[in-house]
Coordinates of C-alpha atoms in Angstrom, one line a residue:
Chain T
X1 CA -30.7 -26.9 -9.9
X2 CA -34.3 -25.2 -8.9
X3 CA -36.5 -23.9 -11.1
X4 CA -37.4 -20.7 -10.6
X5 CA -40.7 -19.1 -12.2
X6 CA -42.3 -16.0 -12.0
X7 CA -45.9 -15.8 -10.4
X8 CA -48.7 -14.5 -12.5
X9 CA -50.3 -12.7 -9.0
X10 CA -46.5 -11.0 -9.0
X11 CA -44.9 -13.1 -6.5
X12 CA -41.2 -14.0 -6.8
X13 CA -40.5 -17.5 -5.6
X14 CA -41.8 -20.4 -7.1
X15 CA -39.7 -22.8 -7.2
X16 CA -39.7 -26.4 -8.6
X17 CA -37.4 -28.7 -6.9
X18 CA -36.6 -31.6 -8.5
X19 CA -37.5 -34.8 -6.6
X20 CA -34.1 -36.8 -6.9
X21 CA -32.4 -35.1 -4.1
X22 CA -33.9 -36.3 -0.9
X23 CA -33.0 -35.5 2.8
X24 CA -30.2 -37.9 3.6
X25 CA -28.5 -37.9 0.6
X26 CA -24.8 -37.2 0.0
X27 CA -24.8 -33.8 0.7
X28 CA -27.5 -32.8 3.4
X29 CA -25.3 -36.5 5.0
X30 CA -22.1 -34.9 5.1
X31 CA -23.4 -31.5 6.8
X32 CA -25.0 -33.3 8.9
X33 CA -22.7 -34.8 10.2
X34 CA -20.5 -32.1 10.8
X35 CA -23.3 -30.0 12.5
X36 CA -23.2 -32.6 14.9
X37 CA -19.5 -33.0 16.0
X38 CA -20.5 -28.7 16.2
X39 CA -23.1 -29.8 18.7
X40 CA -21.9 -32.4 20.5
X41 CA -18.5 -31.2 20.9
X42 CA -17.7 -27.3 23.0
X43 CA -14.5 -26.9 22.0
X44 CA -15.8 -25.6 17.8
X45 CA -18.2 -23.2 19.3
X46 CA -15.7 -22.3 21.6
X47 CA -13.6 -21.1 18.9
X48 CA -16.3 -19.4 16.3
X49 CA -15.8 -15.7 16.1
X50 CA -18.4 -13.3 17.6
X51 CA -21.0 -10.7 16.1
X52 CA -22.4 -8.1 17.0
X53 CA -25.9 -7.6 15.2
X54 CA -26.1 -3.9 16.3
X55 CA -22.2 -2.9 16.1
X56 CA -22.4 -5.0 12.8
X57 CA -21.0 -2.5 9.4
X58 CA -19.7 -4.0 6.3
X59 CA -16.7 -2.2 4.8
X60 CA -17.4 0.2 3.0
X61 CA -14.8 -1.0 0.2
X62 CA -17.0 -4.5 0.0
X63 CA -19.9 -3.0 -0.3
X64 CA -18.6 -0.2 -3.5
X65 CA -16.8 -3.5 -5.1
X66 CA -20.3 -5.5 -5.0
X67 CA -21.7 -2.3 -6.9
X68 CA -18.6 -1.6 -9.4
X69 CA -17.6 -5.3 -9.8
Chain N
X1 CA -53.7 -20.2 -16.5
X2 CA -50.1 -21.0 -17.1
X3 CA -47.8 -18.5 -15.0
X4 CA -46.4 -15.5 -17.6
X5 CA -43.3 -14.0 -17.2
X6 CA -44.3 -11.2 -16.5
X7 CA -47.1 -9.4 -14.3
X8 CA -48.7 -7.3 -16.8
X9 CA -52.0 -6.4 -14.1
X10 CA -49.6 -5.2 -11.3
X11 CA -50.8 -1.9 -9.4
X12 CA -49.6 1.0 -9.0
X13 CA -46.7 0.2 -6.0
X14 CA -46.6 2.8 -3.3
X15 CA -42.6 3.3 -4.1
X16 CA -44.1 5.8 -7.1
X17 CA -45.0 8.2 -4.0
X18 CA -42.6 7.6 -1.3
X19 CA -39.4 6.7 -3.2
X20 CA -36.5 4.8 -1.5
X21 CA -36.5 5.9 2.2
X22 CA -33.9 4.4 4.9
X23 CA -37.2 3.0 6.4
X24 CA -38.7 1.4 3.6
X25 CA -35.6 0.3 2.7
X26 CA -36.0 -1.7 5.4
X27 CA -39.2 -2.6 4.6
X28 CA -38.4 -3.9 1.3
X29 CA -35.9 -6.2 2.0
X30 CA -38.7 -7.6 5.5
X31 CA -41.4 -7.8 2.5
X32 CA -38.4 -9.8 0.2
X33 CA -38.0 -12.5 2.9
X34 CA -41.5 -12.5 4.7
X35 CA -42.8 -13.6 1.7
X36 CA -40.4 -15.9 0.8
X37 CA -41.2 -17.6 4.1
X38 CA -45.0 -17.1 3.8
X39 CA -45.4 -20.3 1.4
X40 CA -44.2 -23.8 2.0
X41 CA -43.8 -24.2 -1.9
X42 CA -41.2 -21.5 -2.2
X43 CA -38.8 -22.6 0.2
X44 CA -36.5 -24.8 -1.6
X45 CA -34.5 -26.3 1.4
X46 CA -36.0 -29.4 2.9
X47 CA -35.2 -29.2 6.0
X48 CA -36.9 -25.7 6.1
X49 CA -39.8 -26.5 5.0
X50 CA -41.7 -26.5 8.5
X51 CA -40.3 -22.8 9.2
X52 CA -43.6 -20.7 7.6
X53 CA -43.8 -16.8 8.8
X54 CA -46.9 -16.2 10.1
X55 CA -47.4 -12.1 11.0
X56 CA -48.7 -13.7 13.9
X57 CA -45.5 -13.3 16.9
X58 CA -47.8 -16.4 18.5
X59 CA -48.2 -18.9 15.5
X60 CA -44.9 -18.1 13.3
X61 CA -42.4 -20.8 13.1
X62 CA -39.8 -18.1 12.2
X63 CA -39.5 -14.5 13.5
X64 CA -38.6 -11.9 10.7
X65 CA -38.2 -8.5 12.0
X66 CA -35.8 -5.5 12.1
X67 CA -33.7 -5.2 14.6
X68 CA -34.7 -2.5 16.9
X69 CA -37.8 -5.7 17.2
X70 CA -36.1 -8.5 17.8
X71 CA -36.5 -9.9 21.6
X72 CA -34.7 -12.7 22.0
X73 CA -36.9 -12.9 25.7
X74 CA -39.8 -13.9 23.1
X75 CA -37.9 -15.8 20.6
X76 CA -38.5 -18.9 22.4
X77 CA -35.5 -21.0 20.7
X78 CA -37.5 -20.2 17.0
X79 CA -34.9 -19.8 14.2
X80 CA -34.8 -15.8 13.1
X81 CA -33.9 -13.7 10.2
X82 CA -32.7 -9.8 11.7
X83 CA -32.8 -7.6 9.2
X84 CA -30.3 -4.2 10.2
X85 CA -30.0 -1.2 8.0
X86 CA -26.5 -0.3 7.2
X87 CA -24.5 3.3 6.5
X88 CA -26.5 5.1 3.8
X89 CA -24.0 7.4 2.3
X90 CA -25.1 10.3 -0.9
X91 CA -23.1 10.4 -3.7
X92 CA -23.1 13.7 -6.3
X93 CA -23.6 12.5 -9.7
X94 CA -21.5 14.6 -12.1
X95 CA -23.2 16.8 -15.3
X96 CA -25.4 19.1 -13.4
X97 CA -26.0 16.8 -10.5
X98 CA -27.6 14.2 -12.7
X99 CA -29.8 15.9 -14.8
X100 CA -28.7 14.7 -18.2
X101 CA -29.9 11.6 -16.9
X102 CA -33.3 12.3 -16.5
X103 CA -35.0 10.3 -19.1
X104 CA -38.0 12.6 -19.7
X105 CA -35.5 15.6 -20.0
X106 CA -35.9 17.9 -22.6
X107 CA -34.4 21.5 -22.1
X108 CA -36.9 22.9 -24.7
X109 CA -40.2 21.4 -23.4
X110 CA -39.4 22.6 -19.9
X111 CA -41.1 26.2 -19.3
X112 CA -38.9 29.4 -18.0
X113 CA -40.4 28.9 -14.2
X114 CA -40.3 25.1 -13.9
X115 CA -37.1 24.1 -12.3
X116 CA -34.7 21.5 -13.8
X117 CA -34.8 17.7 -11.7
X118 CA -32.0 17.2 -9.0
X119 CA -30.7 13.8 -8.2
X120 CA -28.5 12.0 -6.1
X121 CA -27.4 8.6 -5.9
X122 CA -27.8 6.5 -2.5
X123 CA -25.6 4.0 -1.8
X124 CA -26.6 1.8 0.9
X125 CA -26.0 -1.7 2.3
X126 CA -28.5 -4.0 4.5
X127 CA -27.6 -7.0 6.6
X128 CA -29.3 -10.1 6.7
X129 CA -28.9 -12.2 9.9
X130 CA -30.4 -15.7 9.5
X131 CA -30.0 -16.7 13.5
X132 CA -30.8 -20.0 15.2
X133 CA -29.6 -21.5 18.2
X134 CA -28.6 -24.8 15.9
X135 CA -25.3 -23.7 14.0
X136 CA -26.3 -26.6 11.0
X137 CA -29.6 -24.4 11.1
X138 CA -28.4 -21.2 10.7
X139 CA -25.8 -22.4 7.9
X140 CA -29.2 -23.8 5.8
X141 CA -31.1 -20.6 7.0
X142 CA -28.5 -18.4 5.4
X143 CA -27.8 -20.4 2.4
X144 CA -31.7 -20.1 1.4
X145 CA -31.6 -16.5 2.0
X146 CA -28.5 -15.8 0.0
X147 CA -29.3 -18.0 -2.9
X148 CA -32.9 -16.4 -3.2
X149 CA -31.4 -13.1 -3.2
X150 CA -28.9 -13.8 -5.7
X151 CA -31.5 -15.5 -8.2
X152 CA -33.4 -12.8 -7.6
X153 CA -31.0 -9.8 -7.7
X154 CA -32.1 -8.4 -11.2
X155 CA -36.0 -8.6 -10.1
X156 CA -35.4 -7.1 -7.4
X157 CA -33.9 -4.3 -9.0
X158 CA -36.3 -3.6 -11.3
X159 CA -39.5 -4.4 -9.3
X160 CA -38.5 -1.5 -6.4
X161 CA -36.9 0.7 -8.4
X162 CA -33.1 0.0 -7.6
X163 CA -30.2 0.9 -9.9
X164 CA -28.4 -2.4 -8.9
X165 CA -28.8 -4.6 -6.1
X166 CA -25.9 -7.4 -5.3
X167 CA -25.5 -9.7 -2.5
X168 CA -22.4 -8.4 -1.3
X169 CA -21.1 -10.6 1.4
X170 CA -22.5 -13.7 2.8
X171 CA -20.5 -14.4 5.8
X172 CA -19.4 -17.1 8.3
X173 CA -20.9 -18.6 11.0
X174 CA -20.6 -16.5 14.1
X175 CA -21.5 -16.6 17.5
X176 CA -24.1 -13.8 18.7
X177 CA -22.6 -11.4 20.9
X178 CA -26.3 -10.2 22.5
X179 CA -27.5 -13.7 22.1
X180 CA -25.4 -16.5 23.5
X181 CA -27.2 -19.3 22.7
X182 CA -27.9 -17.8 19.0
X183 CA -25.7 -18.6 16.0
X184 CA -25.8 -16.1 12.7
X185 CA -25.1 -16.0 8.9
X186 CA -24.5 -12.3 8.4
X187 CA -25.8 -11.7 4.8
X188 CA -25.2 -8.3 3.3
X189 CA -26.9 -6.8 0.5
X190 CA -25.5 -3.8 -1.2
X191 CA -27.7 -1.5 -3.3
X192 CA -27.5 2.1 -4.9
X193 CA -30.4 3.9 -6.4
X194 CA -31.0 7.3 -7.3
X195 CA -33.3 9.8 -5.4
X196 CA -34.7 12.4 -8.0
X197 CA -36.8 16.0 -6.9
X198 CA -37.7 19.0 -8.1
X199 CA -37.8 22.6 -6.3
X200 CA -40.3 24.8 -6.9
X201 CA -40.8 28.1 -5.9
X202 CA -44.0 29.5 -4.6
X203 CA -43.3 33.2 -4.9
X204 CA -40.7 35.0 -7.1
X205 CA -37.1 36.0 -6.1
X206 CA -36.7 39.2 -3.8
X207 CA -40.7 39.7 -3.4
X208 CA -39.9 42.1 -0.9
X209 CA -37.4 44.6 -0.6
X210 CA -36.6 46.1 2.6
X211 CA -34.3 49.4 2.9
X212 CA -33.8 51.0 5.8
X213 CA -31.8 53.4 6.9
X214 CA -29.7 54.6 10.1
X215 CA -29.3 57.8 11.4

């Protein structure tokens, strides 16, 4: 878990990670190797869904539940 | 000096005069995630550590921009974080539009001509899209983004004068409809606040009276 400390200048993101995860670990392994079946592979990006970033509008029932919930 | 919880020398933030605008809006959450990406030290994935904003198009390693700016002509392959403003929809508050809820209010300090404070609440949303042309990348990009804005949520909200601010939605991985080659994480960000004014009046009521009459 990071560390998160507030600045004294007022900035926001400090962060203390601890040194015992490592690239190449467990985790950042496992992604990687499923980014690369993703890359070496057409048929996965084939199939991804599109998005438009300027037709792009979140419900408007998602975003009241964020606020409410 | 040890850090302090708390900045207790901060200025005076420009917010106090313009207030929450659909433009700085924007600008808030750009100044949220330009400076995240401004220091090597606060970016907590490793594998993103290379990826500093410079306000420099030529030098940054990562373009952050809104997304009337973003040119993917210029992009040059460079991971990017698109920041689009959402629907931004006014809301009546009930008991006098608000006013109860005026913290300084006091009906009996208020003088006859000095009007009471109006307010609405805003309820908006903006979307975050962390792009790259490496889906793995993108998937990392958007996982910093929505993890900083989570931890952050309640400093947010208090540092630019929010009434809550939630992540709302962090999304799959898509393809980019302008952008081909580009894959996104579409983070949204939901917010509401309240926008307070007063009216005032710079001459009475019927000034001028004009009768006329028709023969």
């Amino acid at each position: 878990m990071p560390w998160v400390v507030r600045g004294q200048d007022g900035s926001f993101d400090q962060v203390a990670q601890p040194e015992a995860v490592q690239p190449g670990d467990i985790n950042d392994g496992v992604l990687s190797e499923a980014t690369d079946i993703v890359d070496t592979h057409g048929l996965p990006k084939k199939m991804l869904p599109k998005v438009s970033l300027f037709k792009f509008e979140p419900p408007k029932s998602l975003v009241n539940q964020a606020l409410n919930g | 000096m040890a850090d302090t919880p708390y900045n207790v020398d901060a200025e005076i933030s420009s917010l106090c005069s313009t207030g929450l605008r659909p433009d700085i809006l924007t600008g808030v959450v750009l100044r949220i995630l330009t400076h995240h990406f401004s220091r090597e030290k606060g970016i907590s994935h490793p594998q993103l550590k290379g990826y500093l904003w410079s306000n420099n198009p030529k030098d940054t390693k990562i373009n952050i921009v809104p997304l009337w700016r973003w040119d993917t002509r210029r992009a040059q392959d460079r991971p990017a974080v698109v920041v689009k403003r959402n629907a931004l929809r006014p809301k009546q508050l009930a008991l006098a539009d608000g006013a109860a809820l005026v913290h300084d209010f006091h009906p009996e300090k208020i003088p006859a001509n000095q009007p009471a404070t109006q307010q609405v609440a805003m309820v908006g949303s903006h979307t975050i899209f962390a792009l790259s042309t490496i889906p793995y990348q993108a998937e990392i990009l958007g996982s910093e983004i929505s993890s900083r804005l989570i931890q952050y949520a309640q400093v947010f909200q208090s540092e630019f004068g929010f009434h809550r601010f939630r992540v709302a939605e962090i999304g799959a991985l898509h393809k980019v409809e302008e952008a081909s080659e580009y894959f996104s994480i579409p983070i949204t960000v939901a917010y509401t606040y309240v926008d307070a004014w007063q009216v005032w009046s710079t001459s009475p009521y019927l000034k001028r009276l004009v009768f006329g009459t028709e023969l």
